Amino acid sequence: MVRLRDIPRTATFAWLPGAGNPLVATGTLAGAVDADFSDESKLELWDLSLDDQEQGLELRPIATITTDAKFYDIAWSPPDADHPQGIIAGAMENGSLDLWDAAKLQAGGSDALMSQTKKHTGAIKTLQFNPLKPQILATAGAKGEIYIYDVNDIANPFRLGNTAGRADDIECLAWNRKVSHILATGGAGGFVTVWDLKTKKASLTLNNSRKAVGAIAWDPNNSTKLLTGTPDDNTPVVLLWDLRNSNAPEKTLQGHDQGILSLSWCPQDSSILLSSGKDNRTMVWNPLTGERYGELPEATNWTFQTRFHPHNPNLSASASLDGKITIQTLQNTNPDTSKTAIDNNLDGADFFSAAPKEPQGASWTLSKAPKWFERPVGASFGFGGKIVIFKPTSGQERSSKVVISQFSADSDFSSATEKFQQALASGDLSAICEERMEQSKTDEEKADWKVMQTLIGENPRGKIVEYLGLKEEASEDSAEEVKEEAEPSGEKKKLSGLFDGEDGDGDDDFLSGVAATKGTKTDNPFHLFGDSDTAVEKDITKALMLGNFAKATEICLKEDRIADAFVIANCGGQELVDKVQTAYLARKTGSPSYIRLLGSVIEKNLWDVVYNADLKSWKETMAIICTFSDPTEFSDLCEALGDRIHESGERKDASFCYLVGSKLEKVVSIWTEELEEAEKAGTEDPSQDSTFSVHARTLQNFIEKVTIFRQVSKFVDGETNETTNWKLAALYDKYTEYADILAGHGQLDAAQRYLDLLPSTYPAAEGARSRVKQATGKSSTKPAAKVATRTTSAAPQTQSPYGYPTPQPQPPSNIGAANPYSNISAIPTPQPFQPLQQQPPQQTPYGGNPYQPSGMYQPPVSQGYISPAPPPVAGPPRSAGTMSPS
């Protein structure tokens, strides 16, 4: 018990009914004298200010009004539409029934007094509003007078009982809590009368052993049981009556040393009763069993009134003749520590000066928590999709049974994750992609799944080219069209003007002539140094005569005789050919686009195409990358092209490039944006489910795409042993969130698998890891400490069940290391022009074109693609709209 506030008044009091801020109304008590011997009578309102930390123990009134007489009792009705703070009724010493509007009184209005009705011929000793019909008010007092009022017609009450009957004063009354027309009264004559207002007659009279009745209280739950308190000092007892057997009380509660003046039976728990009396004590009982729990802090004079708060039974108040009303709470049953024990070192006058002026508080305990703390039924969610429910046990009072069961916040999500697990276990990734394409709601999402399906199986680069709509078709027709365009007049076109200076007559073309051989002599004379030869041509001739092909080639290049330089360089070896080729390709200005492209292909430098080709032809650029790029540069080239497209605002096409290049961190960033957009759209759609369901579904879609993509690309995360600066932090956050949702639906094994995909020191996952570990009894399994750099090999890799291929020893190979971010099957590196093989002297030097390069560029052929094992389960849907390649 803890004292909360003190009201420094000798007064009767009433609580404001309802759940609002607790207010108390007090009226100066009749028959008592203040310390200053004042005869003034006041009605006052008090705000307990329980939420004000600065408020001291003693209160000050918030409203005060002077009355014509003092109070024997006071009552406060519940608020209604006409009286927002209810009505305060006073049982006055002069026999008047006074009514005040509490709201106006609190506001300080001069018109707070509603009425003064004087039907009683003597003092009104007690009054109470009907708890079931608050507009009905009962009053009783001297000479046995009992009146029933309707506050809406206060001037016309009716009287109960026979005016010629007993004239004993009535000291107390109480309305039945369950039956609105039943009223009980008690007085000095020793009888308790139960009245039926329907008949306006007494229906039952209890003989209280001829002892006066000072207090009455009805059982809040049982309409046939009531308590009576005896104010007689010789027999200070509380009697429990059952009206079904009114011959004798059912129980007798003994504990007070002097007469009992007040009873308060807790409305929320019928096993708790407060009683107070002339022995200055307020006791706590279980009236149903007769057990005494203990008592509240003792006062220094009679405690004439005690009341539970009508709405909050944690609060109670006790008024005593020592000049104060104490507000206390049941929340703490320890002794009142506001008073400390007297120091044992004090003696003599010091002892008496330091001694407390009030008795020490008493401690008390309850065997069970009060019923208002009891929940008839309740539930609590546990980790792992569990819910624990408690509910009453049938036929047993205050007894419950506990049931633990599985719970799913979203059954659609649970079924979706389980179905995805089964699909992964089947290993048919293509079927999963096909099904997701059919279920896709947007073209972007459908395109993402189509790209991933394209990457499955053999020759993924070739499939990407086909997907882009750039198949190798009708090559012969194209050649014929080119030929027709080149020869519209039927004449042979000169070789780009490389033989300028000739007369253009086809009959004079030296290639149409036949060269003389050992067995064939021709009549086609010429001069090694012709008269028409220029100085440059003569220098070239001299260099050729001396076998100095390098000098002859150099002269041709300076004179822009590219065709002559190529012919001469073929005689001087591959190095000289490469030099001419480089010089020719370097002259890009004014050259056709295919020449620049050819230069990039020959020089193995596709970066020029990626960085400078028009983005309107990004599909063609991607086809070039798929056809000619080295495996070690493939992923980075795709990323660079995707970055250019993304910067131009085409997120959908950029996603395609990142997917083909297996750039997971870039794909995740785009899918995360799409996820948030899809979730926002879902929550704004009134036809959708709850916000959680929308969030779960969109996250599920996101996780499914990432999981399949990791499988298809055989992605190996090299950041699992890093401690900071993770490129895939956005994905790790989604994995953590998804694992939490999985665990919340009871799928602990699946949650553990996704947590295993995270770095071992990822802070956001520590709580989830710990909870899953405790729930499953397993420790987190992490990938190997070092993740080997991926290399492309014809030998298949061993794939872990959830997206991490186990590094395997690589057989010797002359193929470069595979792109560390992509495991798309490597395409053999296009072979460059091979060095010229010099012919033996006895062979004809020009026969059969001995200077033709032995290896020409051909579109590369992909090796077979090894399909990985199924990855982990997917999680709550997260709409991630994807992008179509077009």
CSV table of N, CA, C and O in Angstrom, one decimal, residues 185-286:
chain,number,residue,atom,x,y,z
A,185,THR,N,-31.8,-0.9,3.1
A,185,THR,CA,-31.5,0.1,4.0
A,185,THR,C,-31.3,-0.5,5.4
A,185,THR,O,-31.8,-1.6,5.7
A,186,GLY,N,-30.5,0.2,6.2
A,186,GLY,CA,-30.3,-0.2,7.6
A,186,GLY,C,-30.1,1.0,8.5
A,186,GLY,O,-29.7,2.1,8.1
A,187,GLY,N,-30.4,0.7,9.8
A,187,GLY,CA,-30.4,1.8,10.7
A,187,GLY,C,-30.1,1.4,12.2
A,187,GLY,O,-29.7,0.3,12.4
A,188,ALA,N,-30.4,2.3,13.0
A,188,ALA,CA,-30.2,2.1,14.5
A,188,ALA,C,-31.1,1.1,15.1
A,188,ALA,O,-30.8,0.5,16.1
A,189,GLY,N,-32.2,0.7,14.4
A,189,GLY,CA,-33.1,-0.2,15.0
A,189,GLY,C,-32.6,-1.7,14.9
A,189,GLY,O,-33.3,-2.6,15.5
A,190,GLY,N,-31.6,-2.0,14.2
A,190,GLY,CA,-31.0,-3.3,14.1
A,190,GLY,C,-31.7,-4.2,13.0
A,190,GLY,O,-31.5,-5.4,13.0
A,191,PHE,N,-32.4,-3.5,12.1
A,191,PHE,CA,-33.0,-4.3,11.0
A,191,PHE,C,-32.4,-3.8,9.7
A,191,PHE,O,-32.1,-2.6,9.5
A,192,VAL,N,-32.3,-4.8,8.7
A,192,VAL,CA,-32.0,-4.5,7.3
A,192,VAL,C,-33.2,-4.8,6.5
A,192,VAL,O,-33.7,-5.9,6.5
A,193,THR,N,-33.7,-3.8,5.8
A,193,THR,CA,-34.9,-3.9,5.0
A,193,THR,C,-34.5,-3.9,3.5
A,193,THR,O,-33.7,-3.0,3.0
A,194,VAL,N,-35.0,-4.9,2.8
A,194,VAL,CA,-34.8,-5.0,1.3
A,194,VAL,C,-36.1,-4.5,0.7
A,194,VAL,O,-37.1,-5.2,0.8
A,195,TRP,N,-36.0,-3.4,-0.1
A,195,TRP,CA,-37.2,-2.8,-0.8
A,195,TRP,C,-37.2,-3.2,-2.3
A,195,TRP,O,-36.2,-3.3,-2.9
A,196,ASP,N,-38.5,-3.4,-2.7
A,196,ASP,CA,-38.7,-3.6,-4.1
A,196,ASP,C,-39.5,-2.4,-4.6
A,196,ASP,O,-40.6,-2.1,-4.3
A,197,LEU,N,-38.8,-1.6,-5.5
A,197,LEU,CA,-39.3,-0.3,-5.9
A,197,LEU,C,-40.5,-0.5,-6.9
A,197,LEU,O,-41.2,0.4,-7.2
A,198,LYS,N,-40.6,-1.7,-7.5
A,198,LYS,CA,-41.7,-1.9,-8.4
A,198,LYS,C,-43.0,-1.9,-7.6
A,198,LYS,O,-44.1,-1.4,-8.1
A,199,THR,N,-43.0,-2.5,-6.4
A,199,THR,CA,-44.2,-2.6,-5.6
A,199,THR,C,-44.2,-1.5,-4.5
A,199,THR,O,-45.2,-1.3,-3.8
A,200,LYS,N,-43.0,-0.8,-4.4
A,200,LYS,CA,-42.8,0.2,-3.4
A,200,LYS,C,-43.0,-0.3,-2.0
A,200,LYS,O,-43.5,0.4,-1.1
A,201,LYS,N,-42.7,-1.6,-1.8
A,201,LYS,CA,-42.9,-2.2,-0.5
A,201,LYS,C,-41.6,-3.0,-0.1
A,201,LYS,O,-40.8,-3.3,-0.9
A,202,ALA,N,-41.5,-3.2,1.2
A,202,ALA,CA,-40.4,-4.0,1.7
A,202,ALA,C,-40.6,-5.5,1.3
A,202,ALA,O,-41.7,-6.0,1.6
A,203,SER,N,-39.7,-6.1,0.7
A,203,SER,CA,-39.8,-7.5,0.3
A,203,SER,C,-39.2,-8.5,1.3
A,203,SER,O,-39.5,-9.7,1.3
A,204,LEU,N,-38.3,-8.0,2.1
A,204,LEU,CA,-37.6,-8.8,3.1
A,204,LEU,C,-36.9,-8.0,4.2
A,204,LEU,O,-36.5,-6.9,3.9
A,205,THR,N,-36.9,-8.5,5.4
A,205,THR,CA,-36.3,-7.8,6.5
A,205,THR,C,-35.3,-8.8,7.2
A,205,THR,O,-35.7,-10.0,7.5
A,206,LEU,N,-34.1,-8.3,7.4
A,206,LEU,CA,-33.1,-9.2,8.1
A,206,LEU,C,-32.9,-8.7,9.5
A,206,LEU,O,-32.8,-7.4,9.8
A,207,ASN,N,-32.9,-9.6,10.5
A,207,ASN,CA,-32.7,-9.2,11.9
A,207,ASN,C,-31.2,-9.3,12.2
A,207,ASN,O,-30.6,-10.4,12.2
A,208,ASN,N,-30.6,-8.1,12.3
A,208,ASN,CA,-29.2,-8.0,12.6
A,208,ASN,C,-28.8,-8.2,14.1
A,208,ASN,O,-28.1,-7.4,14.6
A,209,SER,N,-29.5,-9.2,14.6
A,209,SER,CA,-29.3,-9.5,16.1
A,209,SER,C,-29.6,-8.3,16.9
A,209,SER,O,-29.0,-8.1,18.0
A,210,ARG,N,-30.6,-7.5,16.4
A,210,ARG,CA,-31.0,-6.3,17.1
A,210,ARG,C,-29.8,-5.3,17.4
A,210,ARG,O,-29.9,-4.4,18.2
A,211,LYS,N,-28.8,-5.5,16.6
A,211,LYS,CA,-27.7,-4.6,16.6
A,211,LYS,C,-27.8,-3.6,15.5
A,211,LYS,O,-28.2,-3.9,14.4
A,212,ALA,N,-27.4,-2.3,15.8
A,212,ALA,CA,-27.5,-1.3,14.8
A,212,ALA,C,-26.7,-1.6,13.6
A,212,ALA,O,-25.7,-2.3,13.6
A,213,VAL,N,-27.2,-1.1,12.4
A,213,VAL,CA,-26.5,-1.3,11.2
A,213,VAL,C,-25.9,0.0,10.7
A,213,VAL,O,-26.6,1.0,10.5
A,214,GLY,N,-24.5,0.0,10.6
A,214,GLY,CA,-23.8,1.3,10.2
A,214,GLY,C,-23.4,1.3,8.7
A,214,GLY,O,-23.1,2.4,8.2
A,215,ALA,N,-23.4,0.2,8.0
A,215,ALA,CA,-23.0,0.1,6.6
A,215,ALA,C,-23.6,-1.1,6.0
A,215,ALA,O,-23.7,-2.2,6.6
A,216,ILE,N,-23.9,-0.9,4.7
A,216,ILE,CA,-24.4,-2.0,3.8
A,216,ILE,C,-23.6,-2.0,2.5
A,216,ILE,O,-23.3,-0.9,2.0
A,217,ALA,N,-23.4,-3.2,2.0
A,217,ALA,CA,-22.8,-3.3,0.6
A,217,ALA,C,-23.3,-4.6,0.0
A,217,ALA,O,-23.3,-5.7,0.6
A,218,TRP,N,-23.7,-4.5,-1.3
A,218,TRP,CA,-24.1,-5.6,-2.1
A,218,TRP,C,-23.0,-6.3,-2.8
A,218,TRP,O,-22.0,-5.6,-3.2
A,219,ASP,N,-23.1,-7.6,-2.9
A,219,ASP,CA,-22.1,-8.4,-3.7
A,219,ASP,C,-22.2,-7.9,-5.2
A,219,ASP,O,-23.3,-7.8,-5.8
A,220,PRO,N,-21.1,-7.5,-5.8
A,220,PRO,CA,-21.1,-6.9,-7.1
A,220,PRO,C,-21.5,-8.0,-8.2
A,220,PRO,O,-21.8,-7.6,-9.3
A,221,ASN,N,-21.4,-9.3,-7.8
A,221,ASN,CA,-21.7,-10.3,-8.8
A,221,ASN,C,-22.9,-11.2,-8.5
A,221,ASN,O,-23.5,-11.8,-9.4
A,222,ASN,N,-23.3,-11.2,-7.2
A,222,ASN,CA,-24.4,-12.1,-6.8
A,222,ASN,C,-25.5,-11.2,-6.3
A,222,ASN,O,-25.3,-10.5,-5.3
A,223,SER,N,-26.6,-11.2,-6.9
A,223,SER,CA,-27.7,-10.3,-6.5
A,223,SER,C,-28.4,-10.6,-5.2
A,223,SER,O,-29.2,-9.9,-4.7
A,224,THR,N,-28.1,-11.8,-4.6
A,224,THR,CA,-28.8,-12.2,-3.4
A,224,THR,C,-27.9,-12.1,-2.2
A,224,THR,O,-28.3,-12.6,-1.1
A,225,LYS,N,-26.7,-11.6,-2.3
A,225,LYS,CA,-25.8,-11.5,-1.2
A,225,LYS,C,-25.4,-10.1,-0.9
A,225,LYS,O,-25.2,-9.3,-1.8
A,226,LEU,N,-25.4,-9.8,0.5
A,226,LEU,CA,-25.0,-8.5,0.9
A,226,LEU,C,-24.3,-8.6,2.2
A,226,LEU,O,-24.3,-9.6,2.9
A,227,LEU,N,-23.6,-7.5,2.5
A,227,LEU,CA,-22.8,-7.4,3.8
A,227,LEU,C,-23.4,-6.3,4.6
A,227,LEU,O,-23.9,-5.2,4.1
A,228,THR,N,-23.3,-6.5,5.9
A,228,THR,CA,-23.7,-5.4,6.9
A,228,THR,C,-22.6,-5.3,7.9
A,228,THR,O,-22.0,-6.2,8.3
A,229,GLY,N,-22.4,-4.0,8.3
A,229,GLY,CA,-21.4,-3.7,9.3
A,229,GLY,C,-22.1,-3.1,10.6
A,229,GLY,O,-23.0,-2.3,10.5
A,230,THR,N,-21.6,-3.6,11.7
A,230,THR,CA,-22.2,-3.2,13.0
A,230,THR,C,-21.4,-2.1,13.7
A,230,THR,O,-20.2,-2.4,13.9
A,231,PRO,N,-22.0,-1.0,14.0
A,231,PRO,CA,-21.2,0.1,14.6
A,231,PRO,C,-21.1,-0.1,16.1
A,231,PRO,O,-20.4,0.8,16.8
A,232,ASP,N,-21.7,-1.1,16.6
A,232,ASP,CA,-21.6,-1.4,18.1
A,232,ASP,C,-20.2,-1.8,18.5
A,232,ASP,O,-19.6,-2.7,17.9
A,233,ASP,N,-19.7,-1.1,19.5
A,233,ASP,CA,-18.3,-1.4,20.0
A,233,ASP,C,-18.2,-2.8,20.6
A,233,ASP,O,-17.1,-3.4,20.7
A,234,ASN,N,-19.3,-3.3,21.1
A,234,ASN,CA,-19.3,-4.6,21.8
A,234,ASN,C,-19.2,-5.8,20.8
A,234,ASN,O,-18.6,-6.8,21.1
A,235,THR,N,-19.8,-5.6,19.6
A,235,THR,CA,-19.8,-6.6,18.6
A,235,THR,C,-19.5,-6.0,17.2
A,235,THR,O,-20.3,-5.9,16.4
A,236,PRO,N,-18.2,-5.6,17.1
A,236,PRO,CA,-17.9,-5.0,15.8
A,236,PRO,C,-17.6,-6.0,14.7
A,236,PRO,O,-16.4,-6.4,14.5
A,237,VAL,N,-18.6,-6.5,14.1
A,237,VAL,CA,-18.5,-7.6,13.1
A,237,VAL,C,-19.1,-7.1,11.7
A,237,VAL,O,-19.9,-6.2,11.7
A,238,VAL,N,-18.6,-7.8,10.7
A,238,VAL,CA,-19.2,-7.7,9.4
A,238,VAL,C,-19.9,-9.0,9.1
A,238,VAL,O,-19.3,-10.1,9.2
A,239,LEU,N,-21.2,-9.0,8.7
A,239,LEU,CA,-22.0,-10.2,8.5
A,239,LEU,C,-22.3,-10.3,7.0
A,239,LEU,O,-22.6,-9.3,6.3
A,240,LEU,N,-22.1,-11.5,6.4
A,240,LEU,CA,-22.4,-11.8,5.0
A,240,LEU,C,-23.7,-12.6,5.0
A,240,LEU,O,-23.8,-13.6,5.6
A,241,TRP,N,-24.7,-12.0,4.3
A,241,TRP,CA,-26.0,-12.6,4.2
A,241,TRP,C,-26.3,-13.1,2.8
A,241,TRP,O,-25.9,-12.5,1.8
A,242,ASP,N,-27.0,-14.2,2.8
A,242,ASP,CA,-27.5,-14.8,1.6
A,242,ASP,C,-29.0,-14.7,1.7
A,242,ASP,O,-29.6,-15.4,2.6
A,243,LEU,N,-29.7,-13.9,0.9
A,243,LEU,CA,-31.1,-13.7,1.0
A,243,LEU,C,-31.9,-14.9,0.8
A,243,LEU,O,-33.1,-15.0,1.1
A,244,ARG,N,-31.3,-15.9,0.2
A,244,ARG,CA,-32.1,-17.2,0.0
A,244,ARG,C,-32.2,-17.9,1.3
A,244,ARG,O,-33.0,-18.9,1.4
A,245,ASN,N,-31.4,-17.5,2.3
A,245,ASN,CA,-31.6,-18.1,3.6
A,245,ASN,C,-31.3,-17.0,4.6
A,245,ASN,O,-30.2,-16.8,5.1
A,246,SER,N,-32.3,-16.2,4.9
A,246,SER,CA,-32.1,-15.0,5.7
A,246,SER,C,-32.3,-15.1,7.2
A,246,SER,O,-32.3,-14.1,7.9
A,247,ASN,N,-32.3,-16.4,7.6
A,247,ASN,CA,-32.5,-16.6,9.0
A,247,ASN,C,-31.2,-16.3,9.8
A,247,ASN,O,-31.3,-15.9,11.0
A,248,ALA,N,-30.1,-16.5,9.2
A,248,ALA,CA,-28.8,-16.2,9.9
A,248,ALA,C,-27.8,-15.9,8.9
A,248,ALA,O,-27.9,-16.3,7.7
A,249,PRO,N,-26.8,-15.1,9.3
A,249,PRO,CA,-25.7,-14.8,8.3
A,249,PRO,C,-24.9,-16.0,7.9
A,249,PRO,O,-24.7,-16.9,8.6
A,250,GLU,N,-24.4,-15.9,6.7
A,250,GLU,CA,-23.6,-17.0,6.1
A,250,GLU,C,-22.2,-17.0,6.7
A,250,GLU,O,-21.7,-18.0,6.9
A,251,LYS,N,-21.6,-15.8,6.9
A,251,LYS,CA,-20.3,-15.7,7.5
A,251,LYS,C,-20.2,-14.5,8.3
A,251,LYS,O,-21.0,-13.5,8.2
A,252,THR,N,-19.3,-14.6,9.3
A,252,THR,CA,-19.1,-13.4,10.2
A,252,THR,C,-17.6,-13.1,10.2
A,252,THR,O,-16.7,-14.0,10.3
A,253,LEU,N,-17.3,-11.8,9.9
A,253,LEU,CA,-15.9,-11.4,9.8
A,253,LEU,C,-15.6,-10.6,11.0
A,253,LEU,O,-16.2,-9.5,11.3
A,254,GLN,N,-14.7,-11.1,11.8
A,254,GLN,CA,-14.3,-10.4,13.0
A,254,GLN,C,-12.8,-10.0,13.0
A,254,GLN,O,-12.0,-10.8,12.5
A,255,GLY,N,-12.5,-8.8,13.4
A,255,GLY,CA,-11.2,-8.3,13.4
A,255,GLY,C,-11.1,-6.9,13.9
A,255,GLY,O,-10.1,-6.5,14.5
A,256,HIS,N,-12.1,-6.1,13.8
A,256,HIS,CA,-12.1,-4.8,14.3
A,256,HIS,C,-12.3,-4.8,15.8
A,256,HIS,O,-13.0,-5.6,16.4
A,257,ASP,N,-11.7,-3.8,16.5
A,257,ASP,CA,-11.8,-3.7,18.0
A,257,ASP,C,-13.0,-2.8,18.4
A,257,ASP,O,-13.4,-3.0,19.5
A,258,GLN,N,-13.4,-2.0,17.5
A,258,GLN,CA,-14.6,-1.1,17.8
A,258,GLN,C,-15.5,-1.1,16.6
A,258,GLN,O,-15.2,-1.7,15.6
A,259,GLY,N,-16.6,-0.4,16.7
A,259,GLY,CA,-17.7,-0.4,15.7
A,259,GLY,C,-17.3,-0.1,14.3
A,259,GLY,O,-16.3,0.7,14.1
A,260,ILE,N,-18.0,-0.7,13.4
A,260,ILE,CA,-17.7,-0.6,12.0
A,260,ILE,C,-18.6,0.5,11.4
A,260,ILE,O,-19.8,0.5,11.6
A,261,LEU,N,-18.0,1.5,10.7
A,261,LEU,CA,-18.7,2.6,10.2
A,261,LEU,C,-18.9,2.6,8.6
A,261,LEU,O,-19.8,3.3,8.1
A,262,SER,N,-18.0,1.9,7.9
A,262,SER,CA,-18.1,1.9,6.4
A,262,SER,C,-17.6,0.6,5.8
A,262,SER,O,-16.7,0.0,6.3
A,263,LEU,N,-18.3,0.3,4.7
A,263,LEU,CA,-17.9,-0.9,3.9
A,263,LEU,C,-17.8,-0.5,2.5
A,263,LEU,O,-18.6,0.3,2.0
A,264,SER,N,-16.8,-1.1,1.8
A,264,SER,CA,-16.7,-0.9,0.3
A,264,SER,C,-16.3,-2.2,-0.3
A,264,SER,O,-15.2,-2.7,-0.1
A,265,TRP,N,-17.2,-2.8,-1.1
A,265,TRP,CA,-17.0,-4.1,-1.7
A,265,TRP,C,-16.6,-3.8,-3.1
A,265,TRP,O,-17.3,-3.1,-3.9
A,266,CYS,N,-15.4,-4.2,-3.5
A,266,CYS,CA,-14.7,-3.9,-4.8
A,266,CYS,C,-15.6,-4.3,-5.9
A,266,CYS,O,-15.9,-5.5,-6.0
A,267,PRO,N,-16.0,-3.4,-6.8
A,267,PRO,CA,-16.9,-3.8,-7.9
A,267,PRO,C,-16.2,-4.7,-8.9
A,267,PRO,O,-16.9,-5.5,-9.6
A,268,GLN,N,-14.9,-4.7,-9.0
A,268,GLN,CA,-14.2,-5.5,-10.0
A,268,GLN,C,-13.7,-6.8,-9.5
A,268,GLN,O,-13.4,-7.7,-10.3
A,269,ASP,N,-13.7,-7.0,-8.2
A,269,ASP,CA,-13.2,-8.3,-7.6
A,269,ASP,C,-14.0,-8.5,-6.3
A,269,ASP,O,-13.7,-7.8,-5.3
A,270,SER,N,-14.9,-9.4,-6.3
A,270,SER,CA,-15.8,-9.6,-5.2
A,270,SER,C,-15.1,-10.3,-4.0
A,270,SER,O,-15.6,-10.5,-2.9
A,271,SER,N,-13.8,-10.6,-4.2
A,271,SER,CA,-13.0,-11.3,-3.1
A,271,SER,C,-12.3,-10.2,-2.3
A,271,SER,O,-11.5,-10.6,-1.5
A,272,ILE,N,-12.5,-8.9,-2.6
A,272,ILE,CA,-11.8,-7.9,-1.8
A,272,ILE,C,-12.8,-6.9,-1.2
A,272,ILE,O,-13.7,-6.4,-1.9
A,273,LEU,N,-12.7,-6.7,0.1
A,273,LEU,CA,-13.6,-5.8,0.8
A,273,LEU,C,-12.8,-4.9,1.7
A,273,LEU,O,-11.8,-5.3,2.3
A,274,LEU,N,-13.2,-3.6,1.7
A,274,LEU,CA,-12.6,-2.7,2.7
A,274,LEU,C,-13.6,-2.4,3.8
A,274,LEU,O,-14.8,-2.2,3.5
A,275,SER,N,-13.1,-2.4,5.0
A,275,SER,CA,-14.0,-2.0,6.1
A,275,SER,C,-13.2,-1.0,7.0
A,275,SER,O,-12.0,-1.2,7.2
A,276,SER,N,-13.9,0.0,7.5
A,276,SER,CA,-13.3,0.9,8.4
A,276,SER,C,-14.2,1.2,9.6
A,276,SER,O,-15.4,1.0,9.5
A,277,GLY,N,-13.6,1.7,10.7
A,277,GLY,CA,-14.4,1.9,11.9
A,277,GLY,C,-13.8,2.8,12.9
A,277,GLY,O,-12.8,3.5,12.7
A,278,LYS,N,-14.4,2.7,14.1
A,278,LYS,CA,-14.0,3.5,15.2
A,278,LYS,C,-12.6,3.2,15.8
A,278,LYS,O,-12.1,4.0,16.6
A,279,ASP,N,-12.1,2.1,15.5
A,279,ASP,CA,-10.8,1.7,16.0
A,279,ASP,C,-9.6,2.3,15.1
A,279,ASP,O,-8.5,1.9,15.2
A,280,ASN,N,-10.0,3.2,14.2
A,280,ASN,CA,-9.1,4.0,13.4
A,280,ASN,C,-8.4,3.1,12.3
A,280,ASN,O,-7.5,3.6,11.7
A,281,ARG,N,-9.0,2.0,12.1
A,281,ARG,CA,-8.3,1.0,11.2
A,281,ARG,C,-9.2,0.8,9.9
A,281,ARG,O,-10.4,0.9,10.0
A,282,THR,N,-8.5,0.5,8.8
A,282,THR,CA,-9.1,0.1,7.6
A,282,THR,C,-8.6,-1.3,7.2
A,282,THR,O,-7.4,-1.4,6.9
A,283,MET,N,-9.5,-2.2,7.2
A,283,MET,CA,-9.1,-3.6,7.0
A,283,MET,C,-9.4,-4.1,5.6
A,283,MET,O,-10.4,-3.6,5.0
A,284,VAL,N,-8.6,-5.1,5.1
A,284,VAL,CA,-8.8,-5.7,3.8
A,284,VAL,C,-9.2,-7.2,4.0
A,284,VAL,O,-8.5,-7.9,4.7
A,285,TRP,N,-10.4,-7.6,3.4
A,285,TRP,CA,-10.9,-8.9,3.7
A,285,TRP,C,-11.2,-9.6,2.3
A,285,TRP,O,-11.3,-9.0,1.3
A,286,ASN,N,-11.3,-10.9,2.5
A,286,ASN,CA,-12.0,-11.7,1.4
A,286,ASN,C,-13.3,-12.1,2.0
A,286,ASN,O,-13.4,-13.0,2.8
